[in-house]
Amino acid sequence: MKYYYVYILASQQNGTLYVGFTSNLSQRIFEHKQHLTPGFTSKYNVCKLVYFERFENPTDAIKHEKRLKNWHRNWKKDLIEKHNPEWRDLYEDLNNLL
């Protein structure tokens, strides 16, 4: 089965946040970390995976991404801290988490 992911990246704990969507989370985070795509995350060095959710339906994932992008910063921080209180880079353990 194919899965879709909504994720939040941070530059550091309580730093700049970025919300994204992908069908290949490992590859996409690698691209962010290597600055392979010019744009916001490369410019502000936002490459630490601090939160993600998995969906079976791409439409649901895209709706959730749009919803998260409209959230207040504090709501996003609360969501991250509920699931990842140390703001660990989840990319390091991604293979075990997927």
PDB file of N, CA and C in Angstrom:
ATOM      1  N   MET A   1       0.836  -1.188   0.000  1.00  0.00           N
ATOM      2  CA  MET A   1       0.000   0.000   0.000  1.00  0.00           C
ATOM      3  C   MET A   1       0.879   1.250   0.000  1.00  0.00           C
ATOM      4  N   LYS A   2       0.470   2.244  -0.738  1.00  0.00           N
ATOM      5  CA  LYS A   2       1.194   3.501  -0.815  1.00  0.00           C
ATOM      6  C   LYS A   2       0.686   4.441   0.286  1.00  0.00           C
ATOM      7  N   TYR A   3       1.612   5.144   0.921  1.00  0.00           N
ATOM      8  CA  TYR A   3       1.256   6.087   1.975  1.00  0.00           C
ATOM      9  C   TYR A   3       1.684   7.496   1.580  1.00  0.00           C
ATOM     10  N   TYR A   4       1.068   8.460   2.236  1.00  0.00           N
ATOM     11  CA  TYR A   4       1.330   9.880   2.014  1.00  0.00           C
ATOM     12  C   TYR A   4       1.602  10.501   3.376  1.00  0.00           C
ATOM     13  N   TYR A   5       2.458  11.495   3.388  1.00  0.00           N
ATOM     14  CA  TYR A   5       2.920  12.045   4.658  1.00  0.00           C
ATOM     15  C   TYR A   5       2.784  13.565   4.692  1.00  0.00           C
ATOM     16  N   VAL A   6       2.398  14.048   5.848  1.00  0.00           N
ATOM     17  CA  VAL A   6       2.449  15.472   6.165  1.00  0.00           C
ATOM     18  C   VAL A   6       3.523  15.591   7.241  1.00  0.00           C
ATOM     19  N   TYR A   7       4.422  16.528   7.067  1.00  0.00           N
ATOM     20  CA  TYR A   7       5.546  16.612   7.991  1.00  0.00           C
ATOM     21  C   TYR A   7       5.820  18.059   8.381  1.00  0.00           C
ATOM     22  N   ILE A   8       6.507  18.201   9.511  1.00  0.00           N
ATOM     23  CA  ILE A   8       6.953  19.517   9.965  1.00  0.00           C
ATOM     24  C   ILE A   8       8.463  19.450  10.139  1.00  0.00           C
ATOM     25  N   LEU A   9       9.139  20.419   9.537  1.00  0.00           N
ATOM     26  CA  LEU A   9      10.577  20.584   9.701  1.00  0.00           C
ATOM     27  C   LEU A   9      10.829  21.810  10.575  1.00  0.00           C
ATOM     28  N   ALA A  10      11.960  21.800  11.262  1.00  0.00           N
ATOM     29  CA  ALA A  10      12.368  22.950  12.071  1.00  0.00           C
ATOM     30  C   ALA A  10      13.842  23.233  11.801  1.00  0.00           C
ATOM     31  N   SER A  11      14.219  24.484  11.965  1.00  0.00           N
ATOM     32  CA  SER A  11      15.632  24.843  11.831  1.00  0.00           C
ATOM     33  C   SER A  11      16.388  24.447  13.104  1.00  0.00           C
ATOM     34  N   GLN A  12      15.693  24.509  14.221  1.00  0.00           N
ATOM     35  CA  GLN A  12      16.222  24.144  15.537  1.00  0.00           C
ATOM     36  C   GLN A  12      15.036  24.130  16.494  1.00  0.00           C
ATOM     37  N   GLN A  13      15.260  23.771  17.752  1.00  0.00           N
ATOM     38  CA  GLN A  13      14.158  23.785  18.707  1.00  0.00           C
ATOM     39  C   GLN A  13      13.609  25.208  18.802  1.00  0.00           C
ATOM     40  N   ASN A  14      12.304  25.326  18.666  1.00  0.00           N
ATOM     41  CA  ASN A  14      11.593  26.612  18.691  1.00  0.00           C
ATOM     42  C   ASN A  14      12.040  27.547  17.573  1.00  0.00           C
ATOM     43  N   GLY A  15      12.622  26.988  16.507  1.00  0.00           N
ATOM     44  CA  GLY A  15      13.093  27.809  15.401  1.00  0.00           C
ATOM     45  C   GLY A  15      12.044  27.944  14.305  1.00  0.00           C
ATOM     46  N   THR A  16      12.518  28.224  13.112  1.00  0.00           N
ATOM     47  CA  THR A  16      11.656  28.368  11.940  1.00  0.00           C
ATOM     48  C   THR A  16      11.020  27.028  11.605  1.00  0.00           C
ATOM     49  N   LEU A  17       9.726  27.046  11.273  1.00  0.00           N
ATOM     50  CA  LEU A  17       8.981  25.830  10.967  1.00  0.00           C
ATOM     51  C   LEU A  17       8.541  25.813   9.504  1.00  0.00           C
ATOM     52  N   TYR A  18       8.423  24.599   8.969  1.00  0.00           N
ATOM     53  CA  TYR A  18       7.946  24.399   7.603  1.00  0.00           C
ATOM     54  C   TYR A  18       7.050  23.172   7.595  1.00  0.00           C
ATOM     55  N   VAL A  19       5.894  23.275   6.943  1.00  0.00           N
ATOM     56  CA  VAL A  19       4.958  22.151   6.814  1.00  0.00           C
ATOM     57  C   VAL A  19       4.958  21.712   5.359  1.00  0.00           C
ATOM     58  N   GLY A  20       5.061  20.393   5.139  1.00  0.00           N
ATOM     59  CA  GLY A  20       5.078  19.876   3.781  1.00  0.00           C
ATOM     60  C   GLY A  20       4.293  18.585   3.629  1.00  0.00           C
ATOM     61  N   PHE A  21       4.186  18.138   2.382  1.00  0.00           N
ATOM     62  CA  PHE A  21       3.465  16.919   2.009  1.00  0.00           C
ATOM     63  C   PHE A  21       4.329  16.141   1.030  1.00  0.00           C
ATOM     64  N   THR A  22       4.319  14.809   1.139  1.00  0.00           N
ATOM     65  CA  THR A  22       5.076  13.982   0.207  1.00  0.00           C
ATOM     66  C   THR A  22       4.541  12.555   0.203  1.00  0.00           C
ATOM     67  N   SER A  23       4.887  11.819  -0.832  1.00  0.00           N
ATOM     68  CA  SER A  23       4.566  10.390  -0.873  1.00  0.00           C
ATOM     69  C   SER A  23       5.805   9.550  -0.569  1.00  0.00           C
ATOM     70  N   ASN A  24       6.962  10.195  -0.448  1.00  0.00           N
ATOM     71  CA  ASN A  24       8.197   9.483  -0.109  1.00  0.00           C
ATOM     72  C   ASN A  24       8.940  10.304   0.938  1.00  0.00           C
ATOM     73  N   LEU A  25       8.644  10.044   2.192  1.00  0.00           N
ATOM     74  CA  LEU A  25       9.158  10.886   3.279  1.00  0.00           C
ATOM     75  C   LEU A  25      10.680  10.824   3.375  1.00  0.00           C
ATOM     76  N   SER A  26      11.264   9.647   3.312  1.00  0.00           N
ATOM     77  CA  SER A  26      12.727   9.535   3.428  1.00  0.00           C
ATOM     78  C   SER A  26      13.441  10.340   2.346  1.00  0.00           C
ATOM     79  N   GLN A  27      12.986  10.181   1.125  1.00  0.00           N
ATOM     80  CA  GLN A  27      13.621  10.893   0.013  1.00  0.00           C
ATOM     81  C   GLN A  27      13.436  12.398   0.149  1.00  0.00           C
ATOM     82  N   ARG A  28      12.240  12.810   0.507  1.00  0.00           N
ATOM     83  CA  ARG A  28      11.962  14.255   0.585  1.00  0.00           C
ATOM     84  C   ARG A  28      12.783  14.923   1.683  1.00  0.00           C
ATOM     85  N   ILE A  29      12.894  14.275   2.840  1.00  0.00           N
ATOM     86  CA  ILE A  29      13.681  14.871   3.920  1.00  0.00           C
ATOM     87  C   ILE A  29      15.161  14.903   3.535  1.00  0.00           C
ATOM     88  N   PHE A  30      15.637  13.854   2.866  1.00  0.00           N
ATOM     89  CA  PHE A  30      17.011  13.852   2.361  1.00  0.00           C
ATOM     90  C   PHE A  30      17.233  15.063   1.452  1.00  0.00           C
ATOM     91  N   GLU A  31      16.288  15.331   0.562  1.00  0.00           N
ATOM     92  CA  GLU A  31      16.392  16.479  -0.348  1.00  0.00           C
ATOM     93  C   GLU A  31      16.465  17.788   0.433  1.00  0.00           C
ATOM     94  N   HIS A  32      15.641  17.912   1.486  1.00  0.00           N
ATOM     95  CA  HIS A  32      15.701  19.119   2.323  1.00  0.00           C
ATOM     96  C   HIS A  32      17.077  19.232   2.992  1.00  0.00           C
ATOM     97  N   LYS A  33      17.567  18.131   3.549  1.00  0.00           N
ATOM     98  CA  LYS A  33      18.842  18.152   4.268  1.00  0.00           C
ATOM     99  C   LYS A  33      20.017  18.488   3.354  1.00  0.00           C
ATOM    100  N   GLN A  34      19.947  18.053   2.106  1.00  0.00           N
ATOM    101  CA  GLN A  34      21.025  18.313   1.150  1.00  0.00           C
ATOM    102  C   GLN A  34      20.830  19.626   0.387  1.00  0.00           C
ATOM    103  N   HIS A  35      19.748  20.337   0.687  1.00  0.00           N
ATOM    104  CA  HIS A  35      19.429  21.608   0.013  1.00  0.00           C
ATOM    105  C   HIS A  35      19.377  21.434  -1.502  1.00  0.00           C
ATOM    106  N   LEU A  36      18.741  20.345  -1.938  1.00  0.00           N
ATOM    107  CA  LEU A  36      18.667  20.037  -3.370  1.00  0.00           C
ATOM    108  C   LEU A  36      17.615  20.854  -4.103  1.00  0.00           C
ATOM    109  N   THR A  37      16.679  21.425  -3.347  1.00  0.00           N
ATOM    110  CA  THR A  37      15.635  22.244  -3.965  1.00  0.00           C
ATOM    111  C   THR A  37      15.748  23.661  -3.415  1.00  0.00           C
ATOM    112  N   PRO A  38      15.986  24.633  -4.281  1.00  0.00           N
ATOM    113  CA  PRO A  38      16.062  26.007  -3.792  1.00  0.00           C
ATOM    114  C   PRO A  38      14.703  26.452  -3.262  1.00  0.00           C
ATOM    115  N   GLY A  39      14.717  27.280  -2.254  1.00  0.00           N
ATOM    116  CA  GLY A  39      13.473  27.790  -1.694  1.00  0.00           C
ATOM    117  C   GLY A  39      13.594  28.047  -0.215  1.00  0.00           C
ATOM    118  N   PHE A  40      12.451  28.092   0.441  1.00  0.00           N
ATOM    119  CA  PHE A  40      12.364  28.472   1.851  1.00  0.00           C
ATOM    120  C   PHE A  40      13.255  27.622   2.750  1.00  0.00           C
ATOM    121  N   THR A  41      13.149  26.286   2.625  1.00  0.00           N
ATOM    122  CA  THR A  41      13.892  25.431   3.550  1.00  0.00           C
ATOM    123  C   THR A  41      15.404  25.543   3.340  1.00  0.00           C
ATOM    124  N   SER A  42      15.828  25.692   2.117  1.00  0.00           N
ATOM    125  CA  SER A  42      17.257  25.877   1.853  1.00  0.00           C
ATOM    126  C   SER A  42      17.743  27.231   2.367  1.00  0.00           C
ATOM    127  N   LYS A  43      16.960  28.256   2.106  1.00  0.00           N
ATOM    128  CA  LYS A  43      17.350  29.612   2.495  1.00  0.00           C
ATOM    129  C   LYS A  43      17.495  29.752   4.004  1.00  0.00           C
ATOM    130  N   TYR A  44      16.579  29.114   4.759  1.00  0.00           N
ATOM    131  CA  TYR A  44      16.570  29.261   6.221  1.00  0.00           C
ATOM    132  C   TYR A  44      17.086  28.022   6.948  1.00  0.00           C
ATOM    133  N   ASN A  45      17.706  27.077   6.222  1.00  0.00           N
ATOM    134  CA  ASN A  45      18.263  25.858   6.793  1.00  0.00           C
ATOM    135  C   ASN A  45      17.258  25.110   7.675  1.00  0.00           C
ATOM    136  N   VAL A  46      16.068  24.921   7.146  1.00  0.00           N
ATOM    137  CA  VAL A  46      14.996  24.216   7.859  1.00  0.00           C
ATOM    138  C   VAL A  46      15.008  22.773   7.362  1.00  0.00           C
ATOM    139  N   CYS A  47      15.666  21.895   8.121  1.00  0.00           N
ATOM    140  CA  CYS A  47      15.842  20.529   7.621  1.00  0.00           C
ATOM    141  C   CYS A  47      15.767  19.463   8.711  1.00  0.00           C
ATOM    142  N   LYS A  48      15.317  19.821   9.890  1.00  0.00           N
ATOM    143  CA  LYS A  48      15.219  18.871  11.000  1.00  0.00           C
ATOM    144  C   LYS A  48      13.778  18.349  11.071  1.00  0.00           C
ATOM    145  N   LEU A  49      13.578  17.056  10.804  1.00  0.00           N
ATOM    146  CA  LEU A  49      12.241  16.461  10.835  1.00  0.00           C
ATOM    147  C   LEU A  49      11.811  16.295  12.288  1.00  0.00           C
ATOM    148  N   VAL A  50      10.793  17.062  12.697  1.00  0.00           N
ATOM    149  CA  VAL A  50      10.366  17.019  14.097  1.00  0.00           C
ATOM    150  C   VAL A  50       8.976  16.423  14.281  1.00  0.00           C
ATOM    151  N   TYR A  51       8.233  16.223  13.183  1.00  0.00           N
ATOM    152  CA  TYR A  51       6.880  15.670  13.285  1.00  0.00           C
ATOM    153  C   TYR A  51       6.441  15.167  11.915  1.00  0.00           C
ATOM    154  N   PHE A  52       5.681  14.060  11.906  1.00  0.00           N
ATOM    155  CA  PHE A  52       5.041  13.624  10.662  1.00  0.00           C
ATOM    156  C   PHE A  52       3.827  12.765  10.981  1.00  0.00           C
ATOM    157  N   GLU A  53       2.916  12.721  10.025  1.00  0.00           N
ATOM    158  CA  GLU A  53       1.727  11.865  10.085  1.00  0.00           C
ATOM    159  C   GLU A  53       1.623  11.113   8.771  1.00  0.00           C
ATOM    160  N   ARG A  54       1.094   9.894   8.837  1.00  0.00           N
ATOM    161  CA  ARG A  54       0.936   9.057   7.651  1.00  0.00           C
ATOM    162  C   ARG A  54      -0.543   8.935   7.294  1.00  0.00           C
ATOM    163  N   PHE A  55      -0.828   8.982   5.989  1.00  0.00           N
ATOM    164  CA  PHE A  55      -2.188   8.877   5.477  1.00  0.00           C
ATOM    165  C   PHE A  55      -2.234   7.846   4.363  1.00  0.00           C
ATOM    166  N   GLU A  56      -3.365   7.194   4.215  1.00  0.00           N
ATOM    167  CA  GLU A  56      -3.562   6.256   3.114  1.00  0.00           C
ATOM    168  C   GLU A  56      -4.144   6.951   1.889  1.00  0.00           C
ATOM    169  N   ASN A  57      -4.783   8.086   2.099  1.00  0.00           N
ATOM    170  CA  ASN A  57      -5.462   8.803   1.029  1.00  0.00           C
ATOM    171  C   ASN A  57      -4.754  10.138   0.788  1.00  0.00           C
ATOM    172  N   PRO A  58      -4.279  10.404  -0.431  1.00  0.00           N
ATOM    173  CA  PRO A  58      -3.566  11.655  -0.674  1.00  0.00           C
ATOM    174  C   PRO A  58      -4.430  12.897  -0.456  1.00  0.00           C
ATOM    175  N   THR A  59      -5.704  12.790  -0.745  1.00  0.00           N
ATOM    176  CA  THR A  59      -6.595  13.936  -0.549  1.00  0.00           C
ATOM    177  C   THR A  59      -6.666  14.319   0.929  1.00  0.00           C
ATOM    178  N   ASP A  60      -6.760  13.312   1.798  1.00  0.00           N
ATOM    179  CA  ASP A  60      -6.787  13.584   3.241  1.00  0.00           C
ATOM    180  C   ASP A  60      -5.482  14.232   3.696  1.00  0.00           C
ATOM    181  N   ALA A  61      -4.371  13.748   3.167  1.00  0.00           N
ATOM    182  CA  ALA A  61      -3.073  14.297   3.550  1.00  0.00           C
ATOM    183  C   ALA A  61      -2.942  15.758   3.100  1.00  0.00           C
ATOM    184  N   ILE A  62      -3.353  16.044   1.888  1.00  0.00           N
ATOM    185  CA  ILE A  62      -3.254  17.413   1.376  1.00  0.00           C
ATOM    186  C   ILE A  62      -4.154  18.352   2.178  1.00  0.00           C
ATOM    187  N   LYS A  63      -5.356  17.901   2.512  1.00  0.00           N
ATOM    188  CA  LYS A  63      -6.249  18.719   3.347  1.00  0.00           C
ATOM    189  C   LYS A  63      -5.616  19.008   4.697  1.00  0.00           C
ATOM    190  N   HIS A  64      -4.981  17.981   5.279  1.00  0.00           N
ATOM    191  CA  HIS A  64      -4.355  18.161   6.587  1.00  0.00           C
ATOM    192  C   HIS A  64      -3.150  19.106   6.489  1.00  0.00           C
ATOM    193  N   GLU A  65      -2.377  18.978   5.427  1.00  0.00           N
ATOM    194  CA  GLU A  65      -1.250  19.895   5.230  1.00  0.00           C
ATOM    195  C   GLU A  65      -1.739  21.338   5.169  1.00  0.00           C
ATOM    196  N   LYS A  66      -2.777  21.583   4.399  1.00  0.00           N
ATOM    197  CA  LYS A  66      -3.308  22.945   4.281  1.00  0.00           C
ATOM    198  C   LYS A  66      -3.817  23.454   5.624  1.00  0.00           C
ATOM    199  N   ARG A  67      -4.451  22.563   6.383  1.00  0.00           N
ATOM    200  CA  ARG A  67      -4.958  22.936   7.699  1.00  0.00           C
ATOM    201  C   ARG A  67      -3.797  23.329   8.626  1.00  0.00           C
ATOM    202  N   LEU A  68      -2.744  22.488   8.640  1.00  0.00           N
ATOM    203  CA  LEU A  68      -1.590  22.786   9.498  1.00  0.00           C
ATOM    204  C   LEU A  68      -0.900  24.081   9.096  1.00  0.00           C
ATOM    205  N   LYS A  69      -0.826  24.347   7.806  1.00  0.00           N
ATOM    206  CA  LYS A  69      -0.183  25.581   7.353  1.00  0.00           C
ATOM    207  C   LYS A  69      -0.926  26.818   7.851  1.00  0.00           C
ATOM    208  N   ASN A  70      -2.214  26.668   8.106  1.00  0.00           N
ATOM    209  CA  ASN A  70      -3.005  27.797   8.600  1.00  0.00           C
ATOM    210  C   ASN A  70      -3.031  27.892  10.118  1.00  0.00           C
ATOM    211  N   TRP A  71      -2.468  26.915  10.793  1.00  0.00           N
ATOM    212  CA  TRP A  71      -2.431  26.944  12.259  1.00  0.00           C
ATOM    213  C   TRP A  71      -1.503  28.046  12.748  1.00  0.00           C
ATOM    214  N   HIS A  72      -1.799  28.545  13.942  1.00  0.00           N
ATOM    215  CA  HIS A  72      -0.897  29.480  14.616  1.00  0.00           C
ATOM    216  C   HIS A  72       0.383  28.737  14.991  1.00  0.00           C
ATOM    217  N   ARG A  73       1.449  29.454  15.041  1.00  0.00           N
ATOM    218  CA  ARG A  73       2.752  28.867  15.375  1.00  0.00           C
ATOM    219  C   ARG A  73       2.708  28.095  16.700  1.00  0.00           C
ATOM    220  N   ASN A  74       2.067  28.653  17.702  1.00  0.00           N
ATOM    221  CA  ASN A  74       2.019  27.986  19.010  1.00  0.00           C
ATOM    222  C   ASN A  74       1.289  26.651  18.930  1.00  0.00           C
ATOM    223  N   TRP A  75       0.278  26.545  18.083  1.00  0.00           N
ATOM    224  CA  TRP A  75      -0.441  25.277  17.926  1.00  0.00           C
ATOM    225  C   TRP A  75       0.493  24.229  17.325  1.00  0.00           C
ATOM    226  N   LYS A  76       1.300  24.638  16.332  1.00  0.00           N
ATOM    227  CA  LYS A  76       2.258  23.715  15.725  1.00  0.00           C
ATOM    228  C   LYS A  76       3.298  23.282  16.754  1.00  0.00           C
ATOM    229  N   LYS A  77       3.792  24.232  17.549  1.00  0.00           N
ATOM    230  CA  LYS A  77       4.765  23.902  18.583  1.00  0.00           C
ATOM    231  C   LYS A  77       4.173  22.914  19.584  1.00  0.00           C
ATOM    232  N   ASP A  78       2.927  23.126  19.982  1.00  0.00           N
ATOM    233  CA  ASP A  78       2.262  22.211  20.918  1.00  0.00           C
ATOM    234  C   ASP A  78       2.135  20.810  20.319  1.00  0.00           C
ATOM    235  N   LEU A  79       1.808  20.729  19.039  1.00  0.00           N
ATOM    236  CA  LEU A  79       1.688  19.440  18.358  1.00  0.00           C
ATOM    237  C   LEU A  79       3.040  18.714  18.348  1.00  0.00           C
ATOM    238  N   ILE A  80       4.091  19.439  18.008  1.00  0.00           N
ATOM    239  CA  ILE A  80       5.431  18.849  17.993  1.00  0.00           C
ATOM    240  C   ILE A  80       5.793  18.365  19.394  1.00  0.00           C
ATOM    241  N   GLU A  81       5.615  19.210  20.389  1.00  0.00           N
ATOM    242  CA  GLU A  81       6.035  18.875  21.747  1.00  0.00           C
ATOM    243  C   GLU A  81       5.206  17.755  22.362  1.00  0.00           C
ATOM    244  N   LYS A  82       3.980  17.572  21.904  1.00  0.00           N
ATOM    245  CA  LYS A  82       3.154  16.456  22.378  1.00  0.00           C
ATOM    246  C   LYS A  82       3.747  15.123  21.931  1.00  0.00           C
ATOM    247  N   HIS A  83       4.276  15.074  20.711  1.00  0.00           N
ATOM    248  CA  HIS A  83       4.785  13.830  20.134  1.00  0.00           C
ATOM    249  C   HIS A  83       6.312  13.724  20.171  1.00  0.00           C
ATOM    250  N   ASN A  84       6.987  14.849  20.274  1.00  0.00           N
ATOM    251  CA  ASN A  84       8.452  14.874  20.208  1.00  0.00           C
ATOM    252  C   ASN A  84       8.966  15.991  21.126  1.00  0.00           C
ATOM    253  N   PRO A  85       8.820  15.814  22.444  1.00  0.00           N
ATOM    254  CA  PRO A  85       9.131  16.904  23.378  1.00  0.00           C
ATOM    255  C   PRO A  85      10.576  17.398  23.322  1.00  0.00           C
ATOM    256  N   GLU A  86      11.506  16.559  22.897  1.00  0.00           N
ATOM    257  CA  GLU A  86      12.911  16.984  22.818  1.00  0.00           C
ATOM    258  C   GLU A  86      13.263  17.600  21.464  1.00  0.00           C
ATOM    259  N   TRP A  87      12.294  17.651  20.563  1.00  0.00           N
ATOM    260  CA  TRP A  87      12.517  18.164  19.210  1.00  0.00           C
ATOM    261  C   TRP A  87      13.653  17.388  18.535  1.00  0.00           C
ATOM    262  N   ARG A  88      13.693  16.066  18.755  1.00  0.00           N
ATOM    263  CA  ARG A  88      14.694  15.216  18.109  1.00  0.00           C
ATOM    264  C   ARG A  88      14.500  15.238  16.599  1.00  0.00           C
ATOM    265  N   ASP A  89      15.584  15.042  15.871  1.00  0.00           N
ATOM    266  CA  ASP A  89      15.485  14.897  14.424  1.00  0.00           C
ATOM    267  C   ASP A  89      15.051  13.461  14.138  1.00  0.00           C
ATOM    268  N   LEU A  90      13.804  13.282  13.768  1.00  0.00           N
ATOM    269  CA  LEU A  90      13.228  11.958  13.555  1.00  0.00           C
ATOM    270  C   LEU A  90      13.793  11.269  12.319  1.00  0.00           C
ATOM    271  N   TYR A  91      14.467  12.001  11.480  1.00  0.00           N
ATOM    272  CA  TYR A  91      15.037  11.425  10.265  1.00  0.00           C
ATOM    273  C   TYR A  91      16.029  10.312  10.594  1.00  0.00           C
ATOM    274  N   GLU A  92      16.763  10.480  11.691  1.00  0.00           N
ATOM    275  CA  GLU A  92      17.771   9.501  12.089  1.00  0.00           C
ATOM    276  C   GLU A  92      17.158   8.118  12.334  1.00  0.00           C
ATOM    277  N   ASP A  93      15.916   8.079  12.803  1.00  0.00           N
ATOM    278  CA  ASP A  93      15.236   6.813  13.106  1.00  0.00           C
ATOM    279  C   ASP A  93      14.082   6.521  12.153  1.00  0.00           C
ATOM    280  N   LEU A  94      14.046   7.210  11.037  1.00  0.00           N
ATOM    281  CA  LEU A  94      12.888   7.132  10.155  1.00  0.00           C
ATOM    282  C   LEU A  94      12.585   5.704   9.689  1.00  0.00           C
ATOM    283  N   ASN A  95      13.604   4.948   9.365  1.00  0.00           N
ATOM    284  CA  ASN A  95      13.357   3.574   8.893  1.00  0.00           C
ATOM    285  C   ASN A  95      12.643   2.728   9.947  1.00  0.00           C
ATOM    286  N   ASN A  96      12.912   2.985  11.203  1.00  0.00           N
ATOM    287  CA  ASN A  96      12.248   2.256  12.293  1.00  0.00           C
ATOM    288  C   ASN A  96      10.841   2.782  12.551  1.00  0.00           C
ATOM    289  N   LEU A  97      10.584   4.015  12.189  1.00  0.00           N
ATOM    290  CA  LEU A  97       9.289   4.650  12.479  1.00  0.00           C
ATOM    291  C   LEU A  97       8.236   4.438  11.392  1.00  0.00           C
ATOM    292  N   LEU A  98       8.681   4.178  10.168  1.00  0.00           N
ATOM    293  CA  LEU A  98       7.741   4.043   9.055  1.00  0.00           C
ATOM    294  C   LEU A  98       7.112   2.671   9.018  1.00  0.00           C
TER     295      LEU A  98
END
